[in-house]
């Protein structure tokens, strides 16, 4: 599987932020080192409540608010 830092490198210059799953949280510093703001969240939407939580996290990240 692709690493989060590899994905961030591919999109470098095109994106300002990247939502990454909590399971990949260890890669957040590597993403930040590329100049991309990482937002850590539970990205697997197994219930409507988790889907809503992810949507709220993404909206906060887009608005520049702290996660």
mmCIF file of N, CA and C in Angstrom:
data_model
loop_
_atom_site.group_PDB
_atom_site.id
_atom_site.type_symbol
_atom_site.label_atom_id
_atom_site.label_comp_id
_atom_site.label_asym_id
_atom_site.label_seq_id
_atom_site.Cartn_x
_atom_site.Cartn_y
_atom_site.Cartn_z
ATOM 1 N N UNK A 1 0.814 -1.210 0.000
ATOM 2 C CA UNK A 1 0.000 0.000 0.000
ATOM 3 C C UNK A 1 0.850 1.264 0.000
ATOM 4 N N UNK A 2 0.317 2.316 -0.562
ATOM 5 C CA UNK A 2 1.038 3.586 -0.635
ATOM 6 C C UNK A 2 1.125 4.227 0.744
ATOM 7 N N UNK A 3 2.239 4.853 1.018
ATOM 8 C CA UNK A 3 2.400 5.578 2.279
ATOM 9 C C UNK A 3 1.831 6.980 2.119
ATOM 10 N N UNK A 4 1.395 7.546 3.220
ATOM 11 C CA UNK A 4 0.828 8.884 3.201
ATOM 12 C C UNK A 4 1.845 9.899 2.678
ATOM 13 N N UNK A 5 3.096 9.744 3.052
ATOM 14 C CA UNK A 5 4.111 10.692 2.592
ATOM 15 C C UNK A 5 4.322 10.596 1.087
ATOM 16 N N UNK A 6 4.163 9.423 0.513
ATOM 17 C CA UNK A 6 4.275 9.266 -0.934
ATOM 18 C C UNK A 6 3.134 10.003 -1.629
ATOM 19 N N UNK A 7 1.947 9.846 -1.104
ATOM 20 C CA UNK A 7 0.784 10.542 -1.664
ATOM 21 C C UNK A 7 0.973 12.054 -1.542
ATOM 22 N N UNK A 8 1.439 12.509 -0.387
ATOM 23 C CA UNK A 8 1.675 13.934 -0.175
ATOM 24 C C UNK A 8 2.711 14.468 -1.166
ATOM 25 N N UNK A 9 3.762 13.700 -1.401
ATOM 26 C CA UNK A 9 4.784 14.114 -2.363
ATOM 27 C C UNK A 9 4.199 14.278 -3.761
ATOM 28 N N UNK A 10 3.318 13.369 -4.146
ATOM 29 C CA UNK A 10 2.698 13.423 -5.475
ATOM 30 C C UNK A 10 1.819 14.657 -5.648
ATOM 31 N N UNK A 11 1.173 15.088 -4.574
ATOM 32 C CA UNK A 11 0.262 16.236 -4.646
ATOM 33 C C UNK A 11 0.905 17.541 -4.194
ATOM 34 N N UNK A 12 2.168 17.484 -3.809
ATOM 35 C CA UNK A 12 2.890 18.679 -3.350
ATOM 36 C C UNK A 12 2.794 19.771 -4.406
ATOM 37 N N UNK A 13 2.472 20.975 -3.969
ATOM 38 C CA UNK A 13 2.311 22.089 -4.889
ATOM 39 C C UNK A 13 0.882 22.242 -5.386
ATOM 40 N N UNK A 14 0.080 21.222 -5.169
ATOM 41 C CA UNK A 14 -1.323 21.261 -5.604
ATOM 42 C C UNK A 14 -2.283 21.388 -4.435
ATOM 43 N N UNK A 15 -1.855 20.928 -3.260
ATOM 44 C CA UNK A 15 -2.734 20.937 -2.088
ATOM 45 C C UNK A 15 -2.048 21.632 -0.920
ATOM 46 N N UNK A 16 -2.870 22.153 -0.015
ATOM 47 C CA UNK A 16 -2.352 22.793 1.197
ATOM 48 C C UNK A 16 -2.491 21.894 2.413
ATOM 49 N N UNK A 17 -3.452 20.960 2.357
ATOM 50 C CA UNK A 17 -3.721 20.085 3.484
ATOM 51 C C UNK A 17 -4.094 18.695 3.025
ATOM 52 N N UNK A 18 -3.966 17.741 3.919
ATOM 53 C CA UNK A 18 -4.269 16.347 3.609
ATOM 54 C C UNK A 18 -4.864 15.684 4.847
ATOM 55 N N UNK A 19 -6.040 15.083 4.685
ATOM 56 C CA UNK A 19 -6.655 14.331 5.770
ATOM 57 C C UNK A 19 -6.070 12.927 5.744
ATOM 58 N N UNK A 20 -5.526 12.514 6.873
ATOM 59 C CA UNK A 20 -4.940 11.177 6.953
ATOM 60 C C UNK A 20 -5.593 10.402 8.095
ATOM 61 N N UNK A 21 -5.665 9.118 7.930
ATOM 62 C CA UNK A 21 -6.284 8.269 8.934
ATOM 63 C C UNK A 21 -5.427 8.220 10.195
ATOM 64 N N UNK A 22 -6.091 8.068 11.322
ATOM 65 C CA UNK A 22 -5.366 7.999 12.601
ATOM 66 C C UNK A 22 -4.349 6.863 12.611
ATOM 67 N N UNK A 23 -4.581 5.824 11.821
ATOM 68 C CA UNK A 23 -3.630 4.710 11.760
ATOM 69 C C UNK A 23 -2.307 5.131 11.115
ATOM 70 N N UNK A 24 -2.335 6.222 10.348
ATOM 71 C CA UNK A 24 -1.130 6.735 9.688
ATOM 72 C C UNK A 24 -0.595 7.992 10.367
ATOM 73 N N UNK A 25 -1.034 8.245 11.576
ATOM 74 C CA UNK A 25 -0.659 9.466 12.294
ATOM 75 C C UNK A 25 0.858 9.636 12.421
ATOM 76 N N UNK A 26 1.591 8.555 12.455
ATOM 77 C CA UNK A 26 3.051 8.638 12.569
ATOM 78 C C UNK A 26 3.677 9.332 11.361
ATOM 79 N N UNK A 27 2.952 9.366 10.244
ATOM 80 C CA UNK A 27 3.462 10.015 9.032
ATOM 81 C C UNK A 27 3.127 11.502 8.968
ATOM 82 N N UNK A 28 2.398 12.021 9.952
ATOM 83 C CA UNK A 28 1.974 13.425 9.922
ATOM 84 C C UNK A 28 3.165 14.386 9.848
ATOM 85 N N UNK A 29 4.220 14.113 10.572
ATOM 86 C CA UNK A 29 5.394 14.996 10.547
ATOM 87 C C UNK A 29 6.031 15.015 9.165
ATOM 88 N N UNK A 30 6.056 13.871 8.498
ATOM 89 C CA UNK A 30 6.610 13.816 7.147
ATOM 90 C C UNK A 30 5.774 14.605 6.158
ATOM 91 N N UNK A 31 4.458 14.564 6.341
ATOM 92 C CA UNK A 31 3.559 15.344 5.486
ATOM 93 C C UNK A 31 3.788 16.835 5.742
ATOM 94 N N UNK A 32 3.865 17.220 7.007
ATOM 95 C CA UNK A 32 4.097 18.618 7.363
ATOM 96 C C UNK A 32 5.444 19.112 6.827
ATOM 97 N N UNK A 33 6.444 18.250 6.838
ATOM 98 C CA UNK A 33 7.764 18.629 6.333
ATOM 99 C C UNK A 33 7.731 18.963 4.841
ATOM 100 N N UNK A 34 6.722 18.466 4.150
ATOM 101 C CA UNK A 34 6.557 18.766 2.722
ATOM 102 C C UNK A 34 5.768 20.053 2.502
ATOM 103 N N UNK A 35 5.385 20.721 3.604
ATOM 104 C CA UNK A 35 4.632 21.966 3.497
ATOM 105 C C UNK A 35 3.137 21.756 3.355
ATOM 106 N N UNK A 36 2.672 20.572 3.701
ATOM 107 C CA UNK A 36 1.249 20.233 3.616
ATOM 108 C C UNK A 36 0.735 20.015 5.036
ATOM 109 N N UNK A 37 -0.357 20.695 5.384
ATOM 110 C CA UNK A 37 -0.914 20.598 6.733
ATOM 111 C C UNK A 37 -1.687 19.289 6.884
ATOM 112 N N UNK A 38 -1.216 18.380 7.738
ATOM 113 C CA UNK A 38 -1.947 17.128 7.945
ATOM 114 C C UNK A 38 -3.093 17.314 8.940
ATOM 115 N N UNK A 39 -4.190 16.659 8.662
ATOM 116 C CA UNK A 39 -5.311 16.584 9.592
ATOM 117 C C UNK A 39 -5.553 15.107 9.860
ATOM 118 N N UNK A 40 -5.463 14.710 11.107
ATOM 119 C CA UNK A 40 -5.630 13.305 11.470
ATOM 120 C C UNK A 40 -7.078 13.055 11.855
ATOM 121 N N UNK A 41 -7.663 12.015 11.268
ATOM 122 C CA UNK A 41 -9.068 11.697 11.534
ATOM 123 C C UNK A 41 -9.312 10.211 11.314
ATOM 124 N N UNK A 42 -10.433 9.753 11.819
ATOM 125 C CA UNK A 42 -10.888 8.389 11.508
ATOM 126 C C UNK A 42 -11.550 8.471 10.132
ATOM 127 N N UNK A 43 -10.916 7.913 9.114
ATOM 128 C CA UNK A 43 -11.423 8.069 7.749
ATOM 129 C C UNK A 43 -12.323 6.924 7.302
ATOM 130 N N UNK A 44 -12.365 5.843 8.056
ATOM 131 C CA UNK A 44 -13.240 4.719 7.704
ATOM 132 C C UNK A 44 -14.622 5.013 8.290
ATOM 133 N N UNK A 45 -15.599 5.174 7.410
ATOM 134 C CA UNK A 45 -16.944 5.582 7.824
ATOM 135 C C UNK A 45 -17.837 4.353 7.981
ATOM 136 N N UNK A 46 -17.766 3.733 9.145
ATOM 137 C CA UNK A 46 -18.514 2.497 9.382
ATOM 138 C C UNK A 46 -19.933 2.743 9.876
ATOM 139 N N UNK A 47 -20.205 3.965 10.311
ATOM 140 C CA UNK A 47 -21.544 4.319 10.794
ATOM 141 C C UNK A 47 -21.866 5.738 10.317
ATOM 142 N N UNK A 48 -23.133 6.112 10.296
ATOM 143 C CA UNK A 48 -23.479 7.495 9.958
ATOM 144 C C UNK A 48 -22.821 8.504 10.909
ATOM 145 N N UNK A 49 -22.693 8.151 12.166
ATOM 146 C CA UNK A 49 -22.053 9.063 13.125
ATOM 147 C C UNK A 49 -20.586 9.290 12.776
ATOM 148 N N UNK A 50 -19.896 8.243 12.379
ATOM 149 C CA UNK A 50 -18.480 8.400 11.985
ATOM 150 C C UNK A 50 -18.360 9.196 10.691
ATOM 151 N N UNK A 51 -19.298 9.001 9.782
ATOM 152 C CA UNK A 51 -19.291 9.768 8.530
ATOM 153 C C UNK A 51 -19.473 11.254 8.834
ATOM 154 N N UNK A 52 -20.389 11.546 9.725
ATOM 155 C CA UNK A 52 -20.622 12.938 10.109
ATOM 156 C C UNK A 52 -19.394 13.530 10.787
ATOM 157 N N UNK A 53 -18.779 12.754 11.673
ATOM 158 C CA UNK A 53 -17.581 13.219 12.372
ATOM 159 C C UNK A 53 -16.461 13.534 11.376
ATOM 160 N N UNK A 54 -16.286 12.680 10.383
ATOM 161 C CA UNK A 54 -15.257 12.931 9.363
ATOM 162 C C UNK A 54 -15.594 14.186 8.564
ATOM 163 N N UNK A 55 -16.852 14.335 8.180
ATOM 164 C CA UNK A 55 -17.264 15.522 7.424
ATOM 165 C C UNK A 55 -16.995 16.793 8.232
ATOM 166 N N UNK A 56 -17.309 16.773 9.508
ATOM 167 C CA UNK A 56 -17.061 17.935 10.363
ATOM 168 C C UNK A 56 -15.574 18.234 10.481
ATOM 169 N N UNK A 57 -14.767 17.186 10.595
ATOM 170 C CA UNK A 57 -13.311 17.363 10.677
ATOM 171 C C UNK A 57 -12.773 17.972 9.393
ATOM 172 N N UNK A 58 -13.241 17.491 8.253
ATOM 173 C CA UNK A 58 -12.786 18.016 6.964
ATOM 174 C C UNK A 58 -13.205 19.478 6.811
ATOM 175 N N UNK A 59 -14.425 19.807 7.172
ATOM 176 C CA UNK A 59 -14.887 21.194 7.077
ATOM 177 C C UNK A 59 -14.070 22.116 7.976
ATOM 178 N N UNK A 60 -13.736 21.654 9.186
ATOM 179 C CA UNK A 60 -12.882 22.458 10.068
ATOM 180 C C UNK A 60 -11.502 22.667 9.435
ATOM 181 N N UNK A 61 -10.967 21.597 8.843
ATOM 182 C CA UNK A 61 -9.637 21.705 8.212
ATOM 183 C C UNK A 61 -9.676 22.682 7.041
ATOM 184 N N UNK A 62 -10.745 22.654 6.279
ATOM 185 C CA UNK A 62 -10.871 23.572 5.146
ATOM 186 C C UNK A 62 -11.014 25.015 5.579
ATOM 187 N N UNK A 63 -11.624 25.223 6.729
ATOM 188 C CA UNK A 63 -11.812 26.587 7.219
ATOM 189 C C UNK A 63 -10.567 27.108 7.937
ATOM 190 N N UNK A 64 -9.596 26.226 8.143
ATOM 191 C CA UNK A 64 -8.362 26.629 8.811
ATOM 192 C C UNK A 64 -8.418 26.503 10.316
ATOM 193 N N UNK A 65 -9.535 25.980 10.828
ATOM 194 C CA UNK A 65 -9.667 25.777 12.282
ATOM 195 C C UNK A 65 -8.843 24.584 12.720
ATOM 196 N N UNK A 66 -8.489 24.583 13.971
ATOM 197 C CA UNK A 66 -7.722 23.446 14.516
ATOM 198 C C UNK A 66 -8.581 22.197 14.504
ATOM 199 N N UNK A 67 -7.987 21.039 14.201
ATOM 200 C CA UNK A 67 -8.756 19.784 14.182
ATOM 201 C C UNK A 67 -9.265 19.370 15.541
#
